[in-house]
PDB file of C-alpha atoms and ligand atoms in Angstrom:
ATOM      1  CA  MET A   1     -11.764  14.797 -27.228  1.00  0.00           C
ATOM      2  CA  PRO A   2     -12.764  11.465 -29.996  1.00  0.00           C
ATOM      3  CA  ASP A   3     -11.291   8.104 -28.124  1.00  0.00           C
ATOM      4  CA  LEU A   4      -8.095   7.999 -30.092  1.00  0.00           C
ATOM      5  CA  VAL A   5      -6.960   4.440 -30.141  1.00  0.00           C
ATOM      6  CA  ILE A   6      -3.589   5.166 -30.152  1.00  0.00           C
ATOM      7  CA  PRO A   7      -1.793   8.598 -28.567  1.00  0.00           C
ATOM      8  CA  ALA A   8      -1.902  11.732 -31.576  1.00  0.00           C
ATOM      9  CA  PRO A   9       0.416  12.285 -32.713  1.00  0.00           C
ATOM     10  CA  PRO A  10       3.115  16.143 -31.184  1.00  0.00           C
ATOM     11  CA  GLN A  11       1.975  18.126 -33.674  1.00  0.00           C
ATOM     12  CA  THR A  12       5.052  20.015 -36.049  1.00  0.00           C
ATOM     13  CA  THR A  13       5.492  22.901 -34.289  1.00  0.00           C
ATOM     14  CA  ILE A  14       8.667  25.640 -35.154  1.00  0.00           C
ATOM     15  CA  PRO A  15      10.087  28.793 -33.449  1.00  0.00           C
ATOM     16  CA  THR A  16       9.698  32.341 -33.696  1.00  0.00           C
ATOM     17  CA  ALA A  17      11.889  35.089 -33.642  1.00  0.00           C
ATOM     18  CA  ASP A  18      10.068  36.217 -30.595  1.00  0.00           C
ATOM     19  CA  GLY A  19      10.068  33.373 -29.061  1.00  0.00           C
ATOM     20  CA  GLY A  20       7.037  32.244 -30.593  1.00  0.00           C
ATOM     21  CA  HIS A  21       5.571  28.633 -32.217  1.00  0.00           C
ATOM     22  CA  PHE A  22       4.392  28.664 -35.824  1.00  0.00           C
ATOM     23  CA  PRO A  23       2.067  25.679 -36.285  1.00  0.00           C
ATOM     24  CA  VAL A  24       3.242  23.894 -39.385  1.00  0.00           C
ATOM     25  CA  ARG A  25      -0.414  22.620 -41.772  1.00  0.00           C
ATOM     26  CA  ARG A  26       1.302  21.330 -44.665  1.00  0.00           C
ATOM     27  CA  VAL A  27       4.841  21.815 -46.601  1.00  0.00           C
ATOM     28  CA  TYR A  28       4.484  23.231 -49.883  1.00  0.00           C
ATOM     29  CA  CYS A  29       8.136  23.130 -52.084  1.00  0.00           C
ATOM     30  CA  ILE A  30       8.546  24.870 -55.556  1.00  0.00           C
ATOM     31  CA  GLY A  31      11.214  23.409 -58.160  1.00  0.00           C
ATOM     32  CA  ARG A  32      13.373  25.528 -60.582  1.00  0.00           C
ATOM     33  CA  ASN A  33      12.755  29.297 -58.941  1.00  0.00           C
ATOM     34  CA  PHE A  34      16.024  30.458 -59.878  1.00  0.00           C
ATOM     35  CA  ALA A  35      16.712  31.035 -63.390  1.00  0.00           C
ATOM     36  CA  ASP A  36      19.747  29.693 -62.686  1.00  0.00           C
ATOM     37  CA  HIS A  37      19.376  27.198 -61.124  1.00  0.00           C
ATOM     38  CA  ALA A  38      17.697  25.681 -63.890  1.00  0.00           C
ATOM     39  CA  ILE A  39      20.473  25.530 -66.162  1.00  0.00           C
ATOM     40  CA  GLU A  40      22.759  23.673 -63.805  1.00  0.00           C
ATOM     41  CA  MET A  41      19.921  21.265 -63.518  1.00  0.00           C
ATOM     42  CA  GLY A  42      19.350  20.612 -67.647  1.00  0.00           C
ATOM     43  CA  HIS A  43      16.320  22.840 -67.994  1.00  0.00           C
ATOM     44  CA  ASP A  44      14.720  25.747 -69.360  1.00  0.00           C
ATOM     45  CA  PRO A  45      15.035  29.331 -66.717  1.00  0.00           C
ATOM     46  CA  ASP A  46      12.596  30.035 -69.263  1.00  0.00           C
ATOM     47  CA  ARG A  47       8.865  30.954 -66.909  1.00  0.00           C
ATOM     48  CA  GLU A  48       6.994  27.337 -67.485  1.00  0.00           C
ATOM     49  CA  ASP A  49       4.445  27.437 -64.881  1.00  0.00           C
ATOM     50  CA  PRO A  50       5.831  25.941 -61.233  1.00  0.00           C
ATOM     51  CA  PHE A  51       5.395  22.873 -59.396  1.00  0.00           C
ATOM     52  CA  PHE A  52       6.031  21.840 -55.827  1.00  0.00           C
ATOM     53  CA  PHE A  53       6.135  18.948 -54.215  1.00  0.00           C
ATOM     54  CA  GLN A  54       5.956  18.579 -50.463  1.00  0.00           C
ATOM     55  CA  LYS A  55       7.467  17.676 -47.589  1.00  0.00           C
ATOM     56  CA  ASN A  56       5.858  16.561 -44.457  1.00  0.00           C
ATOM     57  CA  PRO A  57       5.575  18.869 -41.203  1.00  0.00           C
ATOM     58  CA  ASP A  58       7.830  17.267 -39.325  1.00  0.00           C
ATOM     59  CA  ASN A  59      11.143  16.838 -41.661  1.00  0.00           C
ATOM     60  CA  LEU A  60      11.050  20.541 -39.841  1.00  0.00           C
ATOM     61  CA  ASP A  61      13.928  20.818 -38.082  1.00  0.00           C
ATOM     62  CA  PRO A  62      15.205  23.450 -36.094  1.00  0.00           C
ATOM     63  CA  SER A  63      17.535  21.895 -33.654  1.00  0.00           C
ATOM     64  CA  GLY A  64      21.368  22.172 -35.875  1.00  0.00           C
ATOM     65  CA  THR A  65      22.216  19.142 -36.448  1.00  0.00           C
ATOM     66  CA  PHE A  66      21.528  17.136 -39.982  1.00  0.00           C
ATOM     67  CA  PRO A  67      21.525  13.996 -39.857  1.00  0.00           C
ATOM     68  CA  TYR A  68      23.202  12.084 -43.225  1.00  0.00           C
ATOM     69  CA  PRO A  69      19.979  10.403 -44.594  1.00  0.00           C
ATOM     70  CA  SER A  70      20.324   6.564 -45.016  1.00  0.00           C
ATOM     71  CA  ARG A  71      20.866   4.501 -48.727  1.00  0.00           C
ATOM     72  CA  SER A  72      22.089   7.915 -49.820  1.00  0.00           C
ATOM     73  CA  GLU A  73      25.608   8.613 -51.597  1.00  0.00           C
ATOM     74  CA  ASP A  74      24.358  12.079 -52.575  1.00  0.00           C
ATOM     75  CA  VAL A  75      23.705  14.699 -50.765  1.00  0.00           C
ATOM     76  CA  HIS A  76      22.498  17.887 -51.568  1.00  0.00           C
ATOM     77  CA  HIS A  77      22.253  21.473 -49.858  1.00  0.00           C
ATOM     78  CA  GLU A  78      19.872  24.218 -51.670  1.00  0.00           C
ATOM     79  CA  VAL A  79      19.368  26.984 -49.623  1.00  0.00           C
ATOM     80  CA  GLU A  80      15.643  28.672 -49.248  1.00  0.00           C
ATOM     81  CA  LEU A  81      13.155  31.230 -48.426  1.00  0.00           C
ATOM     82  CA  LEU A  82      10.830  29.871 -45.750  1.00  0.00           C
ATOM     83  CA  ILE A  83       6.716  31.446 -46.065  1.00  0.00           C
ATOM     84  CA  ALA A  84       4.366  30.818 -42.756  1.00  0.00           C
ATOM     85  CA  LEU A  85       0.885  31.499 -43.897  1.00  0.00           C
ATOM     86  CA  LYS A  86      -1.763  32.776 -41.448  1.00  0.00           C
ATOM     87  CA  SER A  87      -3.901  32.088 -43.048  1.00  0.00           C
ATOM     88  CA  GLY A  88      -5.291  31.261 -47.035  1.00  0.00           C
ATOM     89  CA  GLY A  89      -8.004  29.948 -49.483  1.00  0.00           C
ATOM     90  CA  THR A  90      -8.771  28.556 -53.278  1.00  0.00           C
ATOM     91  CA  ASP A  91      -7.971  31.119 -55.410  1.00  0.00           C
ATOM     92  CA  ILE A  92      -6.451  33.836 -54.085  1.00  0.00           C
ATOM     93  CA  ALA A  93      -5.750  37.122 -55.521  1.00  0.00           C
ATOM     94  CA  VAL A  94      -1.976  37.970 -56.496  1.00  0.00           C
ATOM     95  CA  ASP A  95      -2.216  41.561 -54.853  1.00  0.00           C
ATOM     96  CA  ASP A  96      -3.383  39.743 -51.806  1.00  0.00           C
ATOM     97  CA  ALA A  97      -1.631  37.407 -51.330  1.00  0.00           C
ATOM     98  CA  LEU A  98       0.403  39.050 -49.093  1.00  0.00           C
ATOM     99  CA  ASP A  99      -2.091  39.224 -46.198  1.00  0.00           C
ATOM    100  CA  HIS A 100      -2.219  35.799 -45.240  1.00  0.00           C
ATOM    101  CA  VAL A 101       1.751  35.820 -44.739  1.00  0.00           C
ATOM    102  CA  TRP A 102       2.627  35.467 -41.128  1.00  0.00           C
ATOM    103  CA  GLY A 103       6.146  35.627 -41.490  1.00  0.00           C
ATOM    104  CA  TYR A 104      10.037  34.379 -43.102  1.00  0.00           C
ATOM    105  CA  GLY A 105      12.382  32.380 -42.313  1.00  0.00           C
ATOM    106  CA  VAL A 106      15.666  30.617 -43.319  1.00  0.00           C
ATOM    107  CA  ALA A 107      15.517  27.102 -44.693  1.00  0.00           C
ATOM    108  CA  LEU A 108      17.671  23.797 -46.203  1.00  0.00           C
ATOM    109  CA  ASP A 109      15.489  22.266 -48.341  1.00  0.00           C
ATOM    110  CA  MET A 110      17.942  18.419 -48.221  1.00  0.00           C
ATOM    111  CA  THR A 111      18.089  15.954 -51.091  1.00  0.00           C
ATOM    112  CA  ARG A 112      19.674  13.359 -51.379  1.00  0.00           C
ATOM    113  CA  ARG A 113      19.561  14.353 -55.664  1.00  0.00           C
ATOM    114  CA  ASP A 114      20.873  10.102 -56.510  1.00  0.00           C
ATOM    115  CA  LEU A 115      17.454   8.911 -55.720  1.00  0.00           C
ATOM    116  CA  GLN A 116      15.977  12.199 -56.356  1.00  0.00           C
ATOM    117  CA  GLY A 117      17.809  11.535 -60.133  1.00  0.00           C
ATOM    118  CA  ILE A 118      16.165   8.378 -60.665  1.00  0.00           C
ATOM    119  CA  ALA A 119      12.844   9.435 -59.045  1.00  0.00           C
ATOM    120  CA  LYS A 120      12.849  11.983 -62.324  1.00  0.00           C
ATOM    121  CA  LYS A 121      13.947   9.752 -64.623  1.00  0.00           C
ATOM    122  CA  SER A 122      11.248   6.942 -64.043  1.00  0.00           C
ATOM    123  CA  GLY A 123       9.133   9.481 -64.012  1.00  0.00           C
ATOM    124  CA  ARG A 124       8.304   8.314 -60.077  1.00  0.00           C
ATOM    125  CA  PRO A 125       7.396  11.203 -57.224  1.00  0.00           C
ATOM    126  CA  TRP A 126      10.227  12.949 -55.200  1.00  0.00           C
ATOM    127  CA  GLU A 127       8.985  11.700 -52.019  1.00  0.00           C
ATOM    128  CA  ILE A 128      11.714   8.982 -51.779  1.00  0.00           C
ATOM    129  CA  GLY A 129      14.091  12.289 -52.391  1.00  0.00           C
ATOM    130  CA  LYS A 130      13.149  14.662 -50.681  1.00  0.00           C
ATOM    131  CA  ALA A 131      10.433  14.187 -47.751  1.00  0.00           C
ATOM    132  CA  VAL A 132      13.649  12.738 -45.635  1.00  0.00           C
ATOM    133  CA  GLU A 133      13.588  12.746 -41.912  1.00  0.00           C
ATOM    134  CA  ARG A 134      14.675  15.888 -40.294  1.00  0.00           C
ATOM    135  CA  SER A 135      15.596  16.803 -44.399  1.00  0.00           C
ATOM    136  CA  ALA A 136      13.960  20.791 -43.887  1.00  0.00           C
ATOM    137  CA  PRO A 137      16.929  22.404 -41.511  1.00  0.00           C
ATOM    138  CA  ILE A 138      15.181  26.069 -40.566  1.00  0.00           C
ATOM    139  CA  GLY A 139      15.538  28.945 -38.293  1.00  0.00           C
ATOM    140  CA  PRO A 140      12.890  31.205 -36.994  1.00  0.00           C
ATOM    141  CA  VAL A 141      10.349  32.455 -38.142  1.00  0.00           C
ATOM    142  CA  HIS A 142      10.434  36.500 -38.615  1.00  0.00           C
ATOM    143  CA  ALA A 143       6.611  37.769 -37.336  1.00  0.00           C
ATOM    144  CA  ALA A 144       6.875  40.435 -41.146  1.00  0.00           C
ATOM    145  CA  SER A 145       4.621  42.391 -38.706  1.00  0.00           C
ATOM    146  CA  ARG A 146       8.379  43.295 -37.946  1.00  0.00           C
ATOM    147  CA  ILE A 147      10.508  43.084 -40.496  1.00  0.00           C
ATOM    148  CA  GLY A 148       8.289  43.308 -43.611  1.00  0.00           C
ATOM    149  CA  HIS A 149       7.445  41.068 -46.604  1.00  0.00           C
ATOM    150  CA  PRO A 150      11.788  40.530 -48.187  1.00  0.00           C
ATOM    151  CA  SER A 151      11.569  40.486 -51.545  1.00  0.00           C
ATOM    152  CA  GLU A 152      15.167  41.574 -52.475  1.00  0.00           C
ATOM    153  CA  GLY A 153      18.328  40.559 -49.637  1.00  0.00           C
ATOM    154  CA  ARG A 154      21.616  38.206 -50.398  1.00  0.00           C
ATOM    155  CA  ILE A 155      20.858  33.877 -50.594  1.00  0.00           C
ATOM    156  CA  THR A 156      23.833  32.123 -49.758  1.00  0.00           C
ATOM    157  CA  VAL A 157      25.284  28.918 -47.677  1.00  0.00           C
ATOM    158  CA  SER A 158      28.912  27.836 -47.120  1.00  0.00           C
ATOM    159  CA  VAL A 159      30.091  24.673 -46.018  1.00  0.00           C
ATOM    160  CA  ASN A 160      33.276  24.176 -44.325  1.00  0.00           C
ATOM    161  CA  GLY A 161      33.681  28.302 -43.930  1.00  0.00           C
ATOM    162  CA  GLN A 162      32.878  27.785 -48.445  1.00  0.00           C
ATOM    163  CA  THR A 163      30.630  29.623 -50.233  1.00  0.00           C
ATOM    164  CA  LYS A 164      28.312  27.833 -52.200  1.00  0.00           C
ATOM    165  CA  GLN A 165      25.032  29.037 -52.495  1.00  0.00           C
ATOM    166  CA  ASP A 166      24.611  33.001 -53.376  1.00  0.00           C
ATOM    167  CA  GLY A 167      22.029  34.246 -54.876  1.00  0.00           C
ATOM    168  CA  ASP A 168      19.633  36.819 -54.059  1.00  0.00           C
ATOM    169  CA  LEU A 169      15.610  36.679 -53.446  1.00  0.00           C
ATOM    170  CA  ASN A 170      15.037  38.402 -56.528  1.00  0.00           C
ATOM    171  CA  GLN A 171      16.021  37.012 -58.567  1.00  0.00           C
ATOM    172  CA  MET A 172      13.040  34.024 -57.656  1.00  0.00           C
ATOM    173  CA  ILE A 173      11.029  33.738 -61.169  1.00  0.00           C
ATOM    174  CA  TRP A 174       7.939  33.273 -59.129  1.00  0.00           C
ATOM    175  CA  LYS A 175       7.435  35.478 -56.260  1.00  0.00           C
ATOM    176  CA  VAL A 176       5.492  35.474 -53.584  1.00  0.00           C
ATOM    177  CA  PRO A 177       2.663  36.461 -53.860  1.00  0.00           C
ATOM    178  CA  GLU A 178       2.396  34.528 -56.616  1.00  0.00           C
ATOM    179  CA  MET A 179       2.985  31.592 -55.993  1.00  0.00           C
ATOM    180  CA  ILE A 180       0.225  31.262 -52.576  1.00  0.00           C
ATOM    181  CA  ALA A 181      -1.974  32.372 -55.274  1.00  0.00           C
ATOM    182  CA  TYR A 182      -0.951  29.986 -58.074  1.00  0.00           C
ATOM    183  CA  LEU A 183      -1.005  27.168 -55.056  1.00  0.00           C
ATOM    184  CA  SER A 184      -4.778  28.317 -53.956  1.00  0.00           C
ATOM    185  CA  ASN A 185      -6.572  27.342 -57.389  1.00  0.00           C
ATOM    186  CA  TYR A 186      -4.767  23.691 -56.868  1.00  0.00           C
ATOM    187  CA  PHE A 187      -5.170  23.621 -52.604  1.00  0.00           C
ATOM    188  CA  GLU A 188      -6.912  25.272 -49.826  1.00  0.00           C
ATOM    189  CA  LEU A 189      -3.932  26.989 -48.137  1.00  0.00           C
ATOM    190  CA  ALA A 190      -5.180  27.688 -44.712  1.00  0.00           C
ATOM    191  CA  ALA A 191      -2.975  28.618 -41.458  1.00  0.00           C
ATOM    192  CA  GLY A 192       0.680  27.099 -40.114  1.00  0.00           C
ATOM    193  CA  ASP A 193       0.838  26.358 -44.088  1.00  0.00           C
ATOM    194  CA  VAL A 194       4.516  26.930 -44.984  1.00  0.00           C
ATOM    195  CA  ILE A 195       6.432  27.326 -48.485  1.00  0.00           C
ATOM    196  CA  LEU A 196      10.438  26.931 -49.774  1.00  0.00           C
ATOM    197  CA  GLY A 197      11.416  29.508 -52.420  1.00  0.00           C
ATOM    198  CA  GLY A 198      13.524  28.034 -54.149  1.00  0.00           C
ATOM    199  CA  THR A 199      17.199  27.478 -54.837  1.00  0.00           C
ATOM    200  CA  PRO A 200      19.642  29.956 -56.995  1.00  0.00           C
ATOM    201  CA  ALA A 201      22.328  27.567 -58.121  1.00  0.00           C
ATOM    202  CA  GLY A 202      25.255  25.716 -56.447  1.00  0.00           C
ATOM    203  CA  VAL A 203      23.578  22.957 -55.327  1.00  0.00           C
ATOM    204  CA  GLY A 204      26.413  20.590 -54.028  1.00  0.00           C
ATOM    205  CA  PRO A 205      26.966  16.613 -52.162  1.00  0.00           C
ATOM    206  CA  VAL A 206      27.467  17.449 -47.905  1.00  0.00           C
ATOM    207  CA  GLU A 207      29.235  14.855 -46.063  1.00  0.00           C
ATOM    208  CA  ARG A 208      28.405  14.147 -42.420  1.00  0.00           C
ATOM    209  CA  GLY A 209      31.236  16.797 -40.464  1.00  0.00           C
ATOM    210  CA  ASP A 210      30.230  19.325 -42.561  1.00  0.00           C
ATOM    211  CA  THR A 211      28.882  22.294 -40.893  1.00  0.00           C
ATOM    212  CA  MET A 212      26.835  23.948 -43.563  1.00  0.00           C
ATOM    213  CA  VAL A 213      25.535  27.995 -42.505  1.00  0.00           C
ATOM    214  CA  ALA A 214      22.972  29.297 -44.646  1.00  0.00           C
ATOM    215  CA  GLY A 215      21.744  32.948 -43.914  1.00  0.00           C
ATOM    216  CA  ILE A 216      19.303  34.871 -46.279  1.00  0.00           C
ATOM    217  CA  GLU A 217      19.983  39.285 -45.165  1.00  0.00           C
ATOM    218  CA  GLY A 218      17.392  40.431 -42.775  1.00  0.00           C
ATOM    219  CA  LEU A 219      16.858  37.044 -41.520  1.00  0.00           C
ATOM    220  CA  GLY A 220      20.140  36.089 -39.405  1.00  0.00           C
ATOM    221  CA  GLU A 221      21.502  32.516 -40.690  1.00  0.00           C
ATOM    222  CA  ILE A 222      21.499  29.080 -38.781  1.00  0.00           C
ATOM    223  CA  THR A 223      24.252  26.738 -38.726  1.00  0.00           C
ATOM    224  CA  VAL A 224      23.991  23.267 -39.706  1.00  0.00           C
ATOM    225  CA  ARG A 225      26.297  20.218 -38.401  1.00  0.00           C
ATOM    226  CA  VAL A 226      25.937  16.763 -40.783  1.00  0.00           C
ATOM    227  CA  THR A 227      25.821  14.648 -38.836  1.00  0.00           C
TER     228      THR A 227
HETATM  229 MN1   MN B   1      14.238  22.864 -53.372  1.00  0.00          MN
END
């Protein structure tokens, strides 16, 4: 061990469905990956090149509570498929991409929509809207060796029992192997990297005291209380 001048920050890990822990290296999130969500955000749903932003590993939070973030009056839910990589590399072929996946889970990409909107308008980075403390509530990661590689299945979120987003993984514009291949053209992917796969239409605000239930067919549900 090198002689650290401050204590090492903790390694972020997220729980797996079989009681293990998946260590997280990086978090990539795709934007506008469902046509109906692209339309609701005022964009052309035609298949343009995908684009990604990042959250921080320690934004991932399995606790089941989401503290309403500071400096925002408009925080939105986005339910997403979480993809956890066991290996990586550069220039990965689409046909080989699923070999790098360890497993899948349910995630929420909580967003300060007002601050993201200002960033978009002024051509600034999105981190202030996206890479927020505890902004990615997550459920356990299910090993692909047990459940396979989901390419379809209902993806939903309700707030206080009212369904808000209700889509299907088969509506994803960029499929999981394509996202991995594309990202690997620009970044060196590695074990521990996590991708959030984009959200269907129906994003909207939450308030303190709300209860969100997010689910993906085959991956279970997570219940998250906004505090
Ligand atoms: Mn998102």
